[in-house]
């Protein structure tokens, strides 16, 4: 069990309690024992946090750990290590594994393997439909009652095409206050699409995915959430129109939450000019107007959370011609720094709001007990400590993920995780994974 630790001299930012001030944090037996300035560290190991920010451990609502089935791209162990190095203490892996996580057996295996690795808490997302085929509902109730206690369901990577089926899912999920998270895409408009439809796709001669293909499904989903009273979560919102639809729905009381991925507020479709498949992602990188809208949505709270959509791929799959490469990018180890560099230094968010969108915000979107704060006596000591001014250059060869498909390779970012603690134990110390 954890010994006493005193995180001394840091700036505590705790969105759940609205704290943002110099404070020490005393950790005892895996829990926060005391918070305040000038705490007595007698008998505790003192960890110098001068110049550093102490905050709740980050929470990722949307990640792909690829286990079971594609352990050549990522495993629960390698993905958990990458997450810890990024400051995360909780991750929610999506169900598009092999076999699909559409039953109690698979989600329990994923959760159990996460506990065995012990670097982050793993909260599986269950599939909405059997095999993610979109034809009939999966065993939502069985997954909710399982040892994994699943309370979020998604066919991520595939939209729920039938409105009738989404309505049934939203209604059924209400029985156990679960969330239905949808990947908003009208597949009839994106068949064969290679990137965002716009000026760049026309110049490159690549089939485009129009923004309307996302916005049409977002509009449908919001109407069904309003009809059923169910809890809807929208994955990786990427267009200006989708942001505005969510904003209007929230104003009229629809039970909706939404996330944005770092690549959708930091990169545009201009990156596709390189034909480097590392920039191929689903939804695709959009235009400047969409990037600006996503940033504003995070700033005003229309979008609740920053979620990585960490999507590792084996090199032999991803490092091929653009047309045949699968979509997806790494995100766990760079999300905090991209947020600080592009949103905080860019003047869109203050530091406290940025931390909220990475901690308490995602924790509101589904049940992740013990995560997202508050940093208060009695709470589990799930914490991140980072240097907000540290500059570093992303090197794909040095990432902990088994994959290498980061779109930020070679870019200088600001903000680096120094320590991560899970229930008072270091999973990352002095910038290095402890195991």
Coordinates of C-alpha atoms in Angstrom, one line a residue:
X1 CA 0.0 0.0 0.0
X2 CA 1.1 3.6 -0.7
X3 CA 3.2 5.4 1.9
X4 CA 2.8 9.0 2.9
X5 CA 3.7 11.5 0.2
X6 CA 3.7 15.3 0.4
X7 CA 3.4 17.0 -3.0
X8 CA 4.8 20.3 -1.9
X9 CA 4.9 23.8 -3.4
X10 CA 2.8 23.2 -6.5
X11 CA -0.1 25.2 -8.0
X12 CA -3.2 23.1 -7.3
X13 CA -5.9 23.3 -10.1
X14 CA -8.9 21.3 -9.1
X15 CA -12.0 22.2 -11.3
X16 CA -14.3 20.1 -9.2
X17 CA -13.7 22.4 -6.2
X18 CA -12.8 25.4 -8.3
X19 CA -9.4 25.6 -6.5
X20 CA -6.6 27.4 -8.3
X21 CA -3.9 28.4 -5.8
X22 CA -0.6 27.4 -4.3
X23 CA -1.2 24.3 -2.1
X24 CA 0.4 21.2 -0.8
X25 CA -1.3 17.8 -1.1
X26 CA -0.7 15.2 1.5
X27 CA -1.3 11.6 0.4
X28 CA -1.7 8.8 2.8
X29 CA -2.7 5.2 2.2
X30 CA -3.7 5.9 -1.4
X31 CA -6.0 8.8 -0.6
X32 CA -5.8 12.6 -0.2
X33 CA -5.3 13.2 3.5
X34 CA -5.0 17.0 3.6
X35 CA -4.8 20.0 1.2
X36 CA -3.5 23.4 1.9
X37 CA -0.5 25.7 2.0
X38 CA 2.5 25.0 4.2
X39 CA 1.5 21.4 5.3
X40 CA 3.8 19.6 7.7
X41 CA 5.6 16.8 5.9
X42 CA 7.0 15.1 8.9
X43 CA 7.1 11.3 8.2
X44 CA 6.2 11.7 4.6
X45 CA 8.3 11.6 1.5
X46 CA 8.4 15.1 0.1
X47 CA 8.0 15.6 -3.6
X48 CA 9.1 19.0 -4.7
X49 CA 6.4 20.5 -7.0
X50 CA 7.7 24.1 -7.2
X51 CA 6.8 25.5 -10.6
X52 CA 4.5 22.6 -11.3
X53 CA 0.8 22.2 -11.6
X54 CA -1.0 19.5 -9.5
X55 CA -4.4 18.5 -10.8
X56 CA -6.8 15.5 -10.9
X57 CA -5.6 12.7 -13.2
X58 CA -6.8 13.2 -16.7
X59 CA -9.7 11.2 -18.0
X60 CA -10.0 9.9 -21.6
X61 CA -13.5 9.1 -22.7
X62 CA -12.4 7.7 -26.1
X63 CA -9.4 5.5 -26.7
X64 CA -8.6 2.4 -28.6
X65 CA -6.4 -0.2 -26.8
X66 CA -6.8 -2.8 -29.6
X67 CA -6.9 -5.7 -27.1
X68 CA -8.3 -8.3 -27.8
X69 CA -7.5 -8.9 -31.4
X70 CA -4.9 -6.4 -32.6
X71 CA -2.2 -6.6 -30.1
X72 CA 0.3 -5.9 -32.9
X73 CA -0.9 -2.3 -32.9
X74 CA -1.5 -1.8 -29.1
X75 CA -2.2 -3.7 -25.9
X76 CA -3.9 -2.8 -22.7
X77 CA -0.4 -2.7 -21.1
X78 CA 1.3 -0.5 -23.8
X79 CA -1.8 1.8 -24.1
X80 CA -2.1 2.1 -20.3
X81 CA 1.6 3.1 -20.1
X82 CA 1.2 5.7 -22.8
X83 CA -1.9 7.0 -21.0
X84 CA 0.0 7.3 -17.7
X85 CA 2.8 9.2 -19.4
X86 CA 0.2 11.6 -20.7
X87 CA -1.1 12.3 -17.2
X88 CA -4.2 10.0 -17.5
X89 CA -5.4 7.9 -14.6
X90 CA -8.6 6.7 -16.3
X91 CA -9.3 5.6 -19.9
X92 CA -12.4 4.3 -21.7
X93 CA -11.5 1.9 -24.5
X94 CA -13.9 1.6 -27.4
X95 CA -15.5 -1.8 -28.3
X96 CA -14.2 -2.2 -31.8
X97 CA -11.9 -5.1 -30.8
X98 CA -11.8 -8.7 -32.1
X99 CA -14.1 -10.1 -30.8
X100 CA -16.2 -7.0 -30.4
X101 CA -16.9 -6.0 -26.8
X102 CA -20.7 -6.6 -27.2
X103 CA -21.2 -8.9 -24.2
X104 CA -20.3 -9.3 -20.5
X105 CA -17.4 -11.7 -21.2
X106 CA -15.4 -9.3 -23.3
X107 CA -15.9 -6.2 -21.3
X108 CA -15.1 -8.1 -18.1
X109 CA -11.9 -9.3 -19.7
X110 CA -10.8 -5.8 -20.7
X111 CA -11.6 -4.4 -17.3
X112 CA -9.7 -7.3 -15.6
X113 CA -6.7 -6.9 -17.8
X114 CA -6.7 -3.2 -17.0
X115 CA -6.6 -4.0 -13.3
X116 CA -3.9 -6.5 -13.8
X117 CA -1.7 -3.9 -15.6
X118 CA -2.5 -1.4 -12.9
X119 CA -1.2 1.8 -14.7
X120 CA -4.6 3.4 -15.2
X121 CA -8.2 2.5 -14.4
X122 CA -9.9 1.0 -17.5
X123 CA -13.6 1.6 -17.9
X124 CA -14.7 -0.3 -21.0
X125 CA -17.2 1.0 -23.5
X126 CA -19.7 -1.7 -24.7
X127 CA -21.0 -2.0 -28.2
X128 CA -24.6 -0.8 -28.9
X129 CA -25.3 -3.5 -31.5
X130 CA -24.2 -7.1 -31.8
X131 CA -20.9 -7.2 -33.6
X132 CA -21.3 -3.5 -34.3
X133 CA -23.3 -4.5 -37.3
X134 CA -26.1 -2.1 -36.6
X135 CA -28.9 -4.7 -36.9
X136 CA -29.9 -5.6 -33.3
X137 CA -29.1 -4.3 -29.9
X138 CA -26.2 -6.0 -28.0
X139 CA -26.6 -7.2 -24.4
X140 CA -26.6 -3.7 -22.9
X141 CA -28.3 -4.8 -19.6
X142 CA -25.9 -7.8 -19.1
X143 CA -22.9 -5.5 -19.7
X144 CA -24.3 -2.9 -17.3
X145 CA -24.8 -5.6 -14.6
X146 CA -21.4 -7.3 -15.2
X147 CA -18.3 -6.9 -13.1
X148 CA -17.2 -4.2 -15.5
X149 CA -20.3 -2.1 -14.7
X150 CA -20.5 -0.7 -18.2
X151 CA -22.5 2.6 -18.4
X152 CA -21.5 3.8 -21.8
X153 CA -22.2 2.1 -25.1
X154 CA -21.0 3.0 -28.6
X155 CA -20.5 1.5 -32.1
X156 CA -17.7 4.0 -32.5
X157 CA -16.1 3.8 -36.0
X158 CA -19.5 2.9 -37.3
X159 CA -22.6 5.1 -37.1
X160 CA -25.9 3.7 -35.8
X161 CA -27.6 4.0 -39.2
X162 CA -31.2 3.2 -38.2
X163 CA -33.0 5.9 -36.3
X164 CA -35.3 3.2 -34.9
X165 CA -32.4 1.3 -33.4
X166 CA -30.9 4.4 -31.8
X167 CA -34.2 5.3 -30.3
X168 CA -34.5 1.8 -28.8
X169 CA -30.9 2.1 -27.4
X170 CA -31.6 5.5 -25.8
X171 CA -34.8 4.3 -24.3
X172 CA -33.3 1.0 -23.0
X173 CA -30.2 2.7 -21.6
X174 CA -32.4 5.0 -19.5
X175 CA -33.2 2.0 -17.3
X176 CA -29.7 2.0 -15.9
X177 CA -28.8 5.7 -16.6
X178 CA -26.4 4.7 -19.2
X179 CA -25.0 6.8 -22.1
X180 CA -25.2 6.1 -25.8
X181 CA -22.2 7.6 -27.6
X182 CA -22.6 7.9 -31.3
X183 CA -20.1 8.3 -34.2
X184 CA -22.0 10.8 -36.3
X185 CA -21.6 10.0 -40.0
X186 CA -24.1 9.4 -42.8
X187 CA -22.3 6.6 -44.5
X188 CA -24.3 7.1 -47.7
X189 CA -22.5 10.4 -48.1
X190 CA -19.0 9.1 -47.2
X191 CA -18.7 5.9 -49.1
X192 CA -15.2 5.9 -50.6
X193 CA -14.3 9.3 -48.9
X194 CA -10.6 9.8 -48.2
X195 CA -10.6 13.2 -46.5
X196 CA -12.8 16.3 -45.8
X197 CA -14.7 17.6 -48.8
X198 CA -13.5 21.0 -49.7
X199 CA -11.0 23.0 -51.7
X200 CA -8.1 20.8 -50.7
X201 CA -9.8 17.5 -51.6
X202 CA -10.7 19.0 -55.0
X203 CA -7.2 20.0 -55.7
X204 CA -5.8 16.7 -54.6
X205 CA -8.4 14.7 -56.5
X206 CA -9.4 12.7 -53.4
X207 CA -13.0 11.8 -52.7
X208 CA -14.4 14.0 -50.0
X209 CA -16.4 13.6 -46.9
X210 CA -18.8 16.6 -46.6
X211 CA -19.4 18.3 -43.2
X212 CA -23.1 17.7 -43.8
X213 CA -22.5 14.0 -43.4
X214 CA -21.6 14.6 -39.8
X215 CA -24.1 17.3 -39.2
X216 CA -27.1 15.4 -40.5
X217 CA -26.6 12.6 -38.1
X218 CA -25.9 15.0 -35.2
X219 CA -29.2 16.7 -35.8
X220 CA -31.0 13.3 -35.9
X221 CA -29.3 12.1 -32.8
X222 CA -30.2 15.3 -30.9
X223 CA -33.9 15.0 -31.9
X224 CA -34.0 11.4 -30.7
X225 CA -32.3 12.3 -27.4
X226 CA -35.0 15.0 -27.0
X227 CA -37.8 12.5 -27.9
X228 CA -36.6 9.8 -25.5
X229 CA -35.0 11.8 -22.7
X230 CA -32.0 9.5 -23.0
X231 CA -28.4 10.4 -22.4
X232 CA -26.6 11.1 -25.7
X233 CA -22.9 11.6 -26.1
X234 CA -21.4 12.8 -29.4
X235 CA -18.0 11.5 -30.2
X236 CA -15.2 13.6 -31.8
X237 CA -17.3 16.6 -33.0
X238 CA -15.4 18.1 -35.9
X239 CA -17.5 20.6 -37.8
X240 CA -18.7 24.1 -37.2
X241 CA -22.3 23.1 -38.0
X242 CA -22.2 20.2 -35.5
X243 CA -20.9 22.5 -32.7
X244 CA -23.8 24.9 -33.4
X245 CA -26.3 22.1 -33.3
X246 CA -25.1 20.9 -29.9
X247 CA -25.1 24.5 -28.6
X248 CA -28.7 24.9 -29.6
X249 CA -29.8 21.5 -28.2
X250 CA -28.2 22.2 -24.9
X251 CA -30.0 25.6 -24.7
X252 CA -33.3 23.7 -25.0
X253 CA -32.4 21.1 -22.3
X254 CA -31.5 18.1 -24.4
X255 CA -29.4 15.6 -22.4
X256 CA -26.3 15.7 -24.5
X257 CA -22.6 15.8 -23.9
X258 CA -19.9 16.1 -26.5
X259 CA -16.2 15.7 -27.0
X260 CA -13.5 17.0 -29.3
X261 CA -10.2 15.4 -30.2
X262 CA -6.9 17.4 -30.1
X263 CA -6.3 16.8 -33.8
X264 CA -9.6 18.5 -34.6
X265 CA -8.6 21.7 -32.8
X266 CA -5.0 21.8 -33.9
X267 CA -4.8 20.5 -37.5
X268 CA -6.6 21.2 -40.8
X269 CA -7.2 19.4 -44.0
X270 CA -4.2 21.3 -45.4
X271 CA -2.1 18.5 -43.8
X272 CA -3.4 16.1 -46.4
X273 CA -1.4 17.9 -49.1
X274 CA 1.6 15.8 -48.0
X275 CA -0.3 12.6 -48.8
X276 CA 1.2 11.3 -45.5
X277 CA -1.4 8.8 -44.2
X278 CA -0.6 9.7 -40.6
X279 CA -3.0 12.6 -41.3
X280 CA -5.8 10.3 -42.3
X281 CA -8.4 10.1 -39.6
X282 CA -12.2 9.6 -39.1
X283 CA -13.8 12.1 -38.9
X284 CA -11.3 13.8 -41.2
X285 CA -9.3 16.9 -40.5
X286 CA -11.5 19.8 -41.4
X287 CA -11.1 23.4 -42.6
X288 CA -9.9 26.4 -40.5
X289 CA -13.5 27.6 -39.8
X290 CA -14.3 24.2 -38.3
X291 CA -11.1 24.2 -36.2
X292 CA -12.1 27.7 -34.9
X293 CA -15.6 26.5 -34.1
X294 CA -14.3 23.5 -32.1
X295 CA -12.0 25.7 -30.1
X296 CA -14.9 28.1 -29.4
X297 CA -17.1 25.2 -28.4
X298 CA -14.5 24.0 -25.9
X299 CA -14.1 27.6 -24.6
X300 CA -17.8 28.2 -24.0
X301 CA -18.6 24.7 -22.7
X302 CA -20.7 23.5 -25.6
X303 CA -18.2 20.7 -25.9
X304 CA -17.7 19.1 -22.5
X305 CA -14.5 17.2 -22.9
X306 CA -11.2 16.8 -24.8
X307 CA -10.9 13.1 -25.7
X308 CA -8.0 11.7 -27.6
X309 CA -9.5 9.1 -30.0
X310 CA -6.1 7.4 -29.6
X311 CA -6.1 5.0 -32.5
X312 CA -2.9 3.1 -32.9
X313 CA -2.1 1.1 -36.1
X314 CA 0.6 -1.4 -36.9
X315 CA 3.3 0.2 -39.1
X316 CA 2.6 -2.3 -42.0
X317 CA -1.0 -1.2 -42.0
X318 CA -0.6 2.6 -41.6
X319 CA 2.6 3.3 -43.6
X320 CA 1.1 2.6 -47.0
X321 CA -0.6 4.6 -49.7
X322 CA -3.1 7.1 -48.5
X323 CA -6.1 5.4 -50.2
X324 CA -5.5 2.1 -48.4
X325 CA -4.3 3.3 -45.0
X326 CA -6.8 3.0 -42.1
X327 CA -7.8 6.2 -40.4
X328 CA -6.5 7.0 -37.0
X329 CA -3.9 8.9 -34.9
X330 CA -2.1 8.5 -31.6
X331 CA -3.1 10.9 -28.9
X332 CA -2.6 9.8 -25.3
X333 CA 0.9 11.1 -24.8
X334 CA 0.4 14.4 -26.6
X335 CA -3.1 15.5 -25.7
X336 CA -2.2 17.6 -22.7
X337 CA 0.6 19.4 -24.5
X338 CA -1.4 20.0 -27.6
X339 CA -4.2 21.5 -25.4
X340 CA -1.7 23.8 -23.6
X341 CA 0.1 24.8 -26.8
X342 CA -2.9 25.4 -29.1
X343 CA -5.7 26.4 -26.7
X344 CA -4.1 27.9 -23.7
X345 CA -1.1 29.7 -25.3
X346 CA -3.4 30.4 -28.2
X347 CA -5.7 32.4 -25.9
X348 CA -8.8 30.2 -26.2
X349 CA -8.8 28.7 -22.7
X350 CA -7.2 29.6 -19.5
X351 CA -5.3 26.9 -17.8
X352 CA -8.0 26.0 -15.3
X353 CA -10.6 25.6 -18.0
X354 CA -8.2 23.5 -20.1
X355 CA -7.7 21.2 -17.1
X356 CA -11.5 21.0 -16.6
X357 CA -12.0 19.8 -20.1
X358 CA -9.5 17.0 -19.5
X359 CA -10.6 16.0 -16.0
X360 CA -13.9 17.0 -14.5
X361 CA -15.6 17.6 -17.9
X362 CA -15.1 14.0 -19.2
X363 CA -15.9 12.6 -15.7
X364 CA -19.4 14.2 -16.0
X365 CA -20.1 12.5 -19.2
X366 CA -20.1 8.9 -17.8
X367 CA -19.4 7.2 -14.4
X368 CA -15.7 7.1 -13.7
X369 CA -15.7 6.8 -9.9
X370 CA -12.7 8.3 -8.2
X371 CA -11.5 10.3 -11.1
X372 CA -11.8 13.9 -12.3
X373 CA -11.6 15.3 -8.8
X374 CA -12.1 16.8 -6.3
X375 CA -8.7 16.8 -4.8
X376 CA -10.0 16.7 -1.3
X377 CA -9.5 14.8 1.9
X378 CA -10.8 11.2 1.6
X379 CA -10.7 11.2 -2.2
X380 CA -8.6 8.7 -4.1
X381 CA -5.2 10.2 -4.9
X382 CA -5.5 10.0 -8.6
X383 CA -3.3 12.9 -9.6
X384 CA -1.2 14.4 -12.4
X385 CA 1.7 16.8 -11.9
X386 CA 3.0 18.6 -14.9
X387 CA 5.3 21.5 -15.9
X388 CA 3.2 23.9 -18.0
X389 CA 6.2 25.7 -19.4
X390 CA 8.4 22.7 -20.4
X391 CA 9.1 22.6 -24.1
X392 CA 9.7 19.3 -25.8
X393 CA 9.7 17.9 -29.4
X394 CA 7.5 14.9 -30.2
X395 CA 9.6 12.0 -31.3
X396 CA 7.5 9.0 -32.5
X397 CA 10.3 6.6 -31.8
X398 CA 10.3 7.6 -28.1
X399 CA 6.6 7.1 -27.5
X400 CA 5.4 4.4 -25.2
X401 CA 2.6 3.3 -27.6
X402 CA 3.3 0.2 -29.6
X403 CA 2.3 2.2 -32.7
X404 CA 4.1 5.2 -34.2
X405 CA 1.3 7.1 -36.1
X406 CA 1.4 10.4 -34.3
X407 CA 0.6 13.5 -36.5
X408 CA 2.7 15.6 -34.2
X409 CA 6.1 14.0 -34.9
X410 CA 8.8 16.7 -35.0
X411 CA 6.5 19.4 -33.5
X412 CA 7.6 21.4 -30.5
X413 CA 4.9 21.4 -27.8
X414 CA 4.7 23.1 -24.4
X415 CA 3.7 21.2 -21.2
X416 CA 5.1 18.0 -20.0
X417 CA 3.9 15.4 -17.4
X418 CA 6.3 15.0 -14.5
X419 CA 4.4 12.6 -12.2
X420 CA 1.2 10.6 -12.4
X421 CA -0.3 8.9 -9.4
X422 CA -2.9 6.2 -9.3
X423 CA -4.3 5.8 -5.8
X424 CA -1.2 7.3 -4.4
X425 CA 1.3 5.1 -6.3
X426 CA 3.5 6.6 -8.9
X427 CA 2.8 5.3 -12.4
X428 CA 5.0 8.0 -13.8
X429 CA 7.8 9.6 -11.8
X430 CA 10.2 12.3 -13.0
X431 CA 8.8 11.8 -16.5
X432 CA 9.4 8.1 -16.6
X433 CA 6.9 5.2 -16.4
X434 CA 7.5 3.2 -13.2
X435 CA 6.9 -0.1 -14.9

